[in-house]
Structure formats: C-alpha cells, structure tokens
Amino acid sequence: MEIASMNNDEKPSNFFTKGLLWFKSLHEKIYTKIVGIAKQFKTIAKDDPRRVIHSLKVGLSLTLVSLFYYFQPLYNGFGVSTMWAIMTVVVVFEFSVGATLGKGLNRGMATLLAGALGVGAHYLASATGKVAEPILLGLFVFLQAFALTFIRFFPQVKARYDYGMLILILTFCLVSISGFRVDEIVDMAHKRISTILMGASVCVIVSIVVCPVWAGEDLHKLVAQNMEKLGKFLEGFGDEIFKSSEDSTESKVTKTSLIEYKSVLNSKNSEETLANFAKWEPGHGQFKYRHPWKQYLKIGGLIRQCAYRIDALNAYINSEIKAPEEIREMIKETSMKMSIECGKALKELSKSMRKMNLPISADEHVTNAKNSAKKLNSLLKSRINNWEEINLLQVIPLATIASILTDIVICVEEIGQGVNELASLANFKTTKSSKEIINTNKVIVVEKIELSNNHVVITINEQNMKL
Amino acid sequence: MEIASMNNDEKPSNFFTKGLLWFKSLHEKIYTKIVGIAKQFKTIAKDDPRRVIHSLKVGLSLTLVSLFYYFQPLYNGFGVSTMWAIMTVVVVFEFSVGATLGKGLNRGMATLLAGALGVGAHYLASATGKVAEPILLGLFVFLQAFALTFIRFFPQVKARYDYGMLILILTFCLVSISGFRVDEIVDMAHKRISTILMGASVCVIVSIVVCPVWAGEDLHKLVAQNMEKLGKFLEGFGDEIFKSSEDSTESKVTKTSLIEYKSVLNSKNSEETLANFAKWEPGHGQFKYRHPWKQYLKIGGLIRQCAYRIDALNAYINSEIKAPEEIREMIKETSMKMSIECGKALKELSKSMRKMNLPISADEHVTNAKNSAKKLNSLLKSRINNWEEINLLQVIPLATIASILTDIVICVEEIGQGVNELASLANFKTTKSSKEIINTNKVIVVEKIELSNNHVVITINEQNMKL
C-alpha cells in the first residue's frame, strides 16, 4: 500500500511535466504545420490568381442556387428536387468555361435522353404484368449499364462525352427503377430536369460572366509559351556550351532559364485536355467558335519533337569540350549561329502567335540557320584535307552538337510550317502595310498603279533601306 | 388547273424514285456506319478483354443494388434514399480496384464528415433566430465552398482526395440547407450514409471478387513493358543502321517493332495515375500493402530519359551512312556491341522485374556496354594518326550515333540502379541458390562455414565452370 501511494505521489508531477512537454511539442508541430500550409496556400494562389477567383465563383454559384431553398414559392414548386440544382453546381462547375459548358451540356442532354428512355422502359415493363416487370426492369438496367460502360472506352466518347455517359446510366436507372414505386414519374422527371437546367445555367452564366477562364486561350498561350521556352534554350545554348571556363560564375542565372524547356517534354496531356475543353467554347476574344484547335495539337507535337532533341543537347551543357582551337572556332561560329537563329525563329513564332499576327521574320531566321548548316557542311568538306593528326575523339562531342542542331533546324522549320498553317486557318492579321517589310532592310516603293484590260498593274521598286 | 394536275401526275413517280434512292443511300450509309462501329467494338474489346468484363461487372453491381428497390422490407426502411446506393455505384465503380477503393473511401469518409459538419452548422444557425438563420447558412455555404474548392488545387489533395473534396462540398450544402426545411435531419443523414455505404460495399466487393483489375499490377507491367520496348529498339538498332542496302527488303517487319518505343515518350501521365490508384490497394498477388510504388515513378522517369535519347537516335535510322569502310567497320563493331548489350540489359531488367527476381546478368551487360564505349574511345584515340584525308562530314553521323549510344549506356546503368533499389525495397527473390551464378561461367563453391565469436565466416572458392 505504501509503495503504491508513493508511486501515486510521484506519478502526478512526472505525468504533468511529460504532459506539458508533449503539449508544447504538439503545439510547435501544429504551428509549423499551419505555417507550412499557409505558405503553400500563398504559392498556389500566386502561381495562378485565377484559382482564388474560381473558388469565389464556386462559392457564389452555390449560394445563389441555395437561395432557391429560401424562396417559399420556388421551394413549394420543386420541393426536394431543389437538391438536384445544388448537385449540378457542385459537379458541373469547372475551372474553365469549356469544361463547365461541356459538363453542363453533357449533363443536360444525358438527363433528357435518359429520362425519356427510362419512362419508356418503365411503361414497357409495367405492361407485361406484375411478375415479369421486375425481371424485365433488371434486364434493362443490366443491359444499358453494360453497353454504355463499354461505349465509354471508345476514345472519341471518352474525350468528349464521358460524363454524359455516366449521367445516362445514372438517370436511366433512377427513372426506370424509381418508377416501379413512385406513380408520378413524369412529374418527377419534369421537376428534376428543370432543377438541373437551372443549376447548369447558373454555372454557365457565372463561369462566363465573372472573370471567365477560357480553355482555348490557355491552350493558345501554352503552345506559344512552350515555343518560347525552347527558343530561350537555343538562344542561351550557344553561349553556354562555347563559353570559356573563366566566365562560369554568371552561368547559374542563365541555367535556370535553360532548363525551363523540361516542362515541354510532358505537355501532351494538358494540351489534349485543353483542346477538348476548347471545342465546347463559344467564340471569345480573338477566337471564333470553330477555331482550328486541332492544329494546336499538331504544333504541340512538333514542339515536343524539338524538345526531345534539345534534351539530347542538354546532356552536353556541362561537359568540357577539348577540341583543337581551329575546329572549335570553325564549328563554334556556325553552330552558335544555327542555335541562335533557331532560337530567334521560335521566339518570333511564339510572339506572332500570341498576337495572332502573321510571322514575318521567322522564315528568314530559319533560312539563316539552314545556310549556317550548309556552311558548316561545306567547311567540313573543304578544309578537312588541310588538317593532319586531328583527334577524332575530341571532335565527336562538337560533331554531335552540330548534328543535333541540324536536326533541330529541321524541327524548327516544321514548327514554322505548322504555325503558318494555323495562321491561314485562323486568318492571322498582317501587322504592317504591305509597303514595308520589316527586318529585310528593304523598302518596296509602289511606283505606278495602272489599269490595263481587266488587271491592275502595280510597278514596285525595291530599295535598300538606310538604317 | 390542267398544268397543276399534270405536275401532280409527274410528281409522285419522281418523288417516289427520289425517295427510293435517298432511302437506299441512307440504308447503305447506316449499314457502313454500323459495320464501322461494330469493328471498333471488336478492336477495343480485343485490345483489352478486361474492358468487357468491367462492363459486365458494372451491370452486375447496378442490378444487385437495384434489388433493394424490389425487396419490400428494405425499401420500407430506406425509401427514396435507396437512390443514393444507385448513384454511388454508378459514380464510384472504376476500372481498377485501386480507383474504386479510392473513390469509395473518399465518398464514404467525406459523407460522414460533411454530414456531421452540416448538422453542426444547421444547429448553430437555427440557434441564432429566424432572421439570422438563412444569412448565416448562406455564409457557411459560401465559405466552405470557397475554402474547399481552393484546397482542391493543392497537388497532394488533387492526386488522392479530389473526389472526397467534391463530396464534402456537396454533402455539406445538402445537409445544412435541406435541414432548413426537413426536421428529421439526423434520420435523413443516417439513411443516406447507410445507403451510400451499401452501394460502396457492393462496388468494392464486386470489383475485388470478380476478375479484379489491380492498378498496381498494371503499373508494374507497364514499367516492365516500357523497358522491354526500349530494349527491343536497341537490340534491333544495330542491325538496322549498319545493314548493307541490299537487305532492306526484310526491314519493314523489324521497323514496326522498332517504333514501339514512341509510346514510352508520353507515359508519364498514365504512370502517375496508376501509382495514385495503387496506393489505395490492399496487398494482392506478389505485392504487399505498402509496396514501393513511388520507386516505379522514379524508374519510369529514367526510362523516359533513355527514350528521349533513343528518339534522337531514331532520326538516323533512315539516313544512309557513307563513311569510309575502315572507320565504318571500327565504329560499327563497338557501336553495335553497345547497342545490343544495352538492349539485352534492359530486356533482362524487364524480365526480372516481371518475375520479381533479382536481376542477374543486367549489370554484366551494362559493364560490357561500358567496356565497348571505352574500347571505342581508345580506338579513336590510337588509330586516328594513321588516317589521312578522312572526310569529317561523312564521319559525323557515325560519331553522333556513337555519342548518343554512350549517353544511353549511362541511362541504362541508372535504370539498372533504379531496378536494384526497387528489388531491395520490395524484397525481390533470388532465382538460383547462391552457390551458382548464371552467366558468369563461374561457380562459387562454399568450402567452409565456421562460427568465430559472433560472426559466421564463410570461405568460398571461385572456379571456372566447364561448359
């Protein structure tokens, strides 16, 4: 008994200190956790402030829809069905207008179709008598669930109508089975469809009216941005690889901008998702309703091809190149020119795409890059006989870089063609009057305009511009 | 009148022929359309027969759940709430067990939590009086929708709890607002939660019991398959690039197997999705509950790095190489060896991963490839002085191929390390007894085992094996 009481005497203080310590450490842990989460909140909001706006929009839409509950006349009309409006808002409201519209239309159309089919199935089954009815209904449910679930695997369906298929299965089951119990099936279907349409309308209106996020615009910007990232790499690559070892101190700043291209390697999925959403969107800003979104996927694919080559180049960015001075200089000049001209072409293409202008000087940059590639080839051919005792091993990295750059020139040319196709499909504007063509240092002066027979003859005179 | 009647006489036959033709062409159109769809059905089912089984499983689950409606006692207990069981099945049933479990758990937990919060909010609001109640409820709805929608942008939340967040918003709104009208809120919540749990249980049980599709197993197979695809390319590449132009007839067959690697370039997304699902899955087959799924993503990333290099190599597969015979032969031998040994290493790694055995000979293949790379380097160094008048331009493609192959050797080595890490994390089995190591032509004979102090000393003797 004494021992027990002693233990009891000691325990409380011990327990108390331990508890205090535990509480203190818990408090600290929770504090650091909360600070961490708050920081993450901030970064996520800063990365894309539209996220905050989107959250506010969802809150607003839900509050709007929940008003239905408070207005007595509306509630009396629809009763518990008002619930479907809330469900629709929560499920349909997406980040971009295209996604919201797509889901809303899918939900609306699928509900209508499934409602009709469900009512039909219900009447058909109830006509067969009390015994066969549940069996027939069970069969209907099984068959439509099987068929529609399988159809969801079709790539075309998966891309655009996946959600509609889900709602089709759901609504058909609910209508056909609940019809087995509730008599006023048509009335119920009517109420449900009205509330769903109401909810979907609120979503679509809020999504379009309050700071809309257009998936099409995002896709447009993403593709242009990806081009720019590759352009940045190629412009910086020449300096980075041929720099002397002394000026390596400042390379850290440029290096972070160089590895931006890495995100391009895995951009396929987001591009496809955005293109699918964009197809649902009405005309907005510079984009018409049937803007050629497919062409963006094509350009995106070409950009990725180029990014793979750039990733192969990037492996050489940290390796030291010990080629003989003569070869180094020769390859350096042409390679840098190729790299920089490709970079300029991509940046120009990106810029003209952003502004939806016809690319002006991109073709010229590509031609320059191609000429450099040709020059390199002829240099290698002509001067090889003069060299003796060159170390092939030391030349290989340089040769590889030059070779990959030649591939990149071809890629960039294809990207340029892709952008030109897009420009003609989407009617990009010309920026300057046809009188002046920038960047060629030439001025075309219209000298004479005359009408002969049915033709207009314009005599022009090309002059070098004095800069 | 006469003209009119004449026209009327002519019209019918004309109209009839036209109608017949129209009907015929429509009939043909519909027929070809149906045949096309049927063909697509067949391909989709053939590509992955589990899709048919999945569709059957969904049909089965829905029919099972709809039975609730037919059993009078069950229906009397739950009433209209039975609807929630059907909704749960339609929404929660996914292709893989992991996805189904993830969605089911998300839905269940979120419903419980949101139900409790909703009831709390309802009581809190109703305590403030009739005027403040709707305002306070509206505020609650707005705030929780705003906060939870924003939290959905957190990458960790998006990956695993996105659906739960959605259900949290939905249920909270439904419970807190509908509570404004319906008095028996707790009873309703109880019914709803029970039916949702019922629906989710049916999904999970059917999904696990009837031909389960495990996301983890799919991920495991996908990564192994991707490795094999790259291995196939590398094994075939040597023959393809150095073949003489005569035997180009049979190259078509091999070429289709060579471009299989292209699918690896864009595999990131599917790997990440599968890994997220796999984390929800219980232990199954060879995989324990906490199988290191993260390591698969790491290996997948390394494989993709290698695939980018291979894509750069692939550009040379159709180009003719006109290097001088001597250099060609020299580079050919070592390059082919590098390529083939890398291919063998990848295939061996893939095979051992599939069987979850420790890779035995992969390291050796990598070492062989590295030795070939070294040999190529020393060859290039030593023999370069003997050549005069080599055409550097003709050597460049070969040099580039050799250089990229050297990069690939490094990639393959890293993949090997990744697989070895996985092997130790997941306790891969050793295939043969430690006495024999295959492929090294050596036998290790255990000569003596003795206990000294706390250690076991094993004396071994390495002997060359007579084959």
Short mmCIF file of C-alpha atoms in Angstrom, two decimals, chain A residues 214 217 283-288:
data_model
loop_
_atom_site.label_atom_id
_atom_site.label_comp_id
_atom_site.label_asym_id
_atom_site.label_seq_id
_atom_site.Cartn_x
_atom_site.Cartn_y
_atom_site.Cartn_z
CA TRP A 214 -11.13 30.17 -71.47
CA GLU A 217 -6.97 30.90 -74.63
CA GLY A 283 -16.23 32.46 -79.76
CA HIS A 284 -14.32 34.65 -77.33
CA GLY A 285 -11.76 37.42 -77.74
CA GLN A 286 -9.65 36.69 -80.80
CA PHE A 287 -11.03 33.18 -81.20
CA LYS A 288 -14.06 32.28 -83.29
#
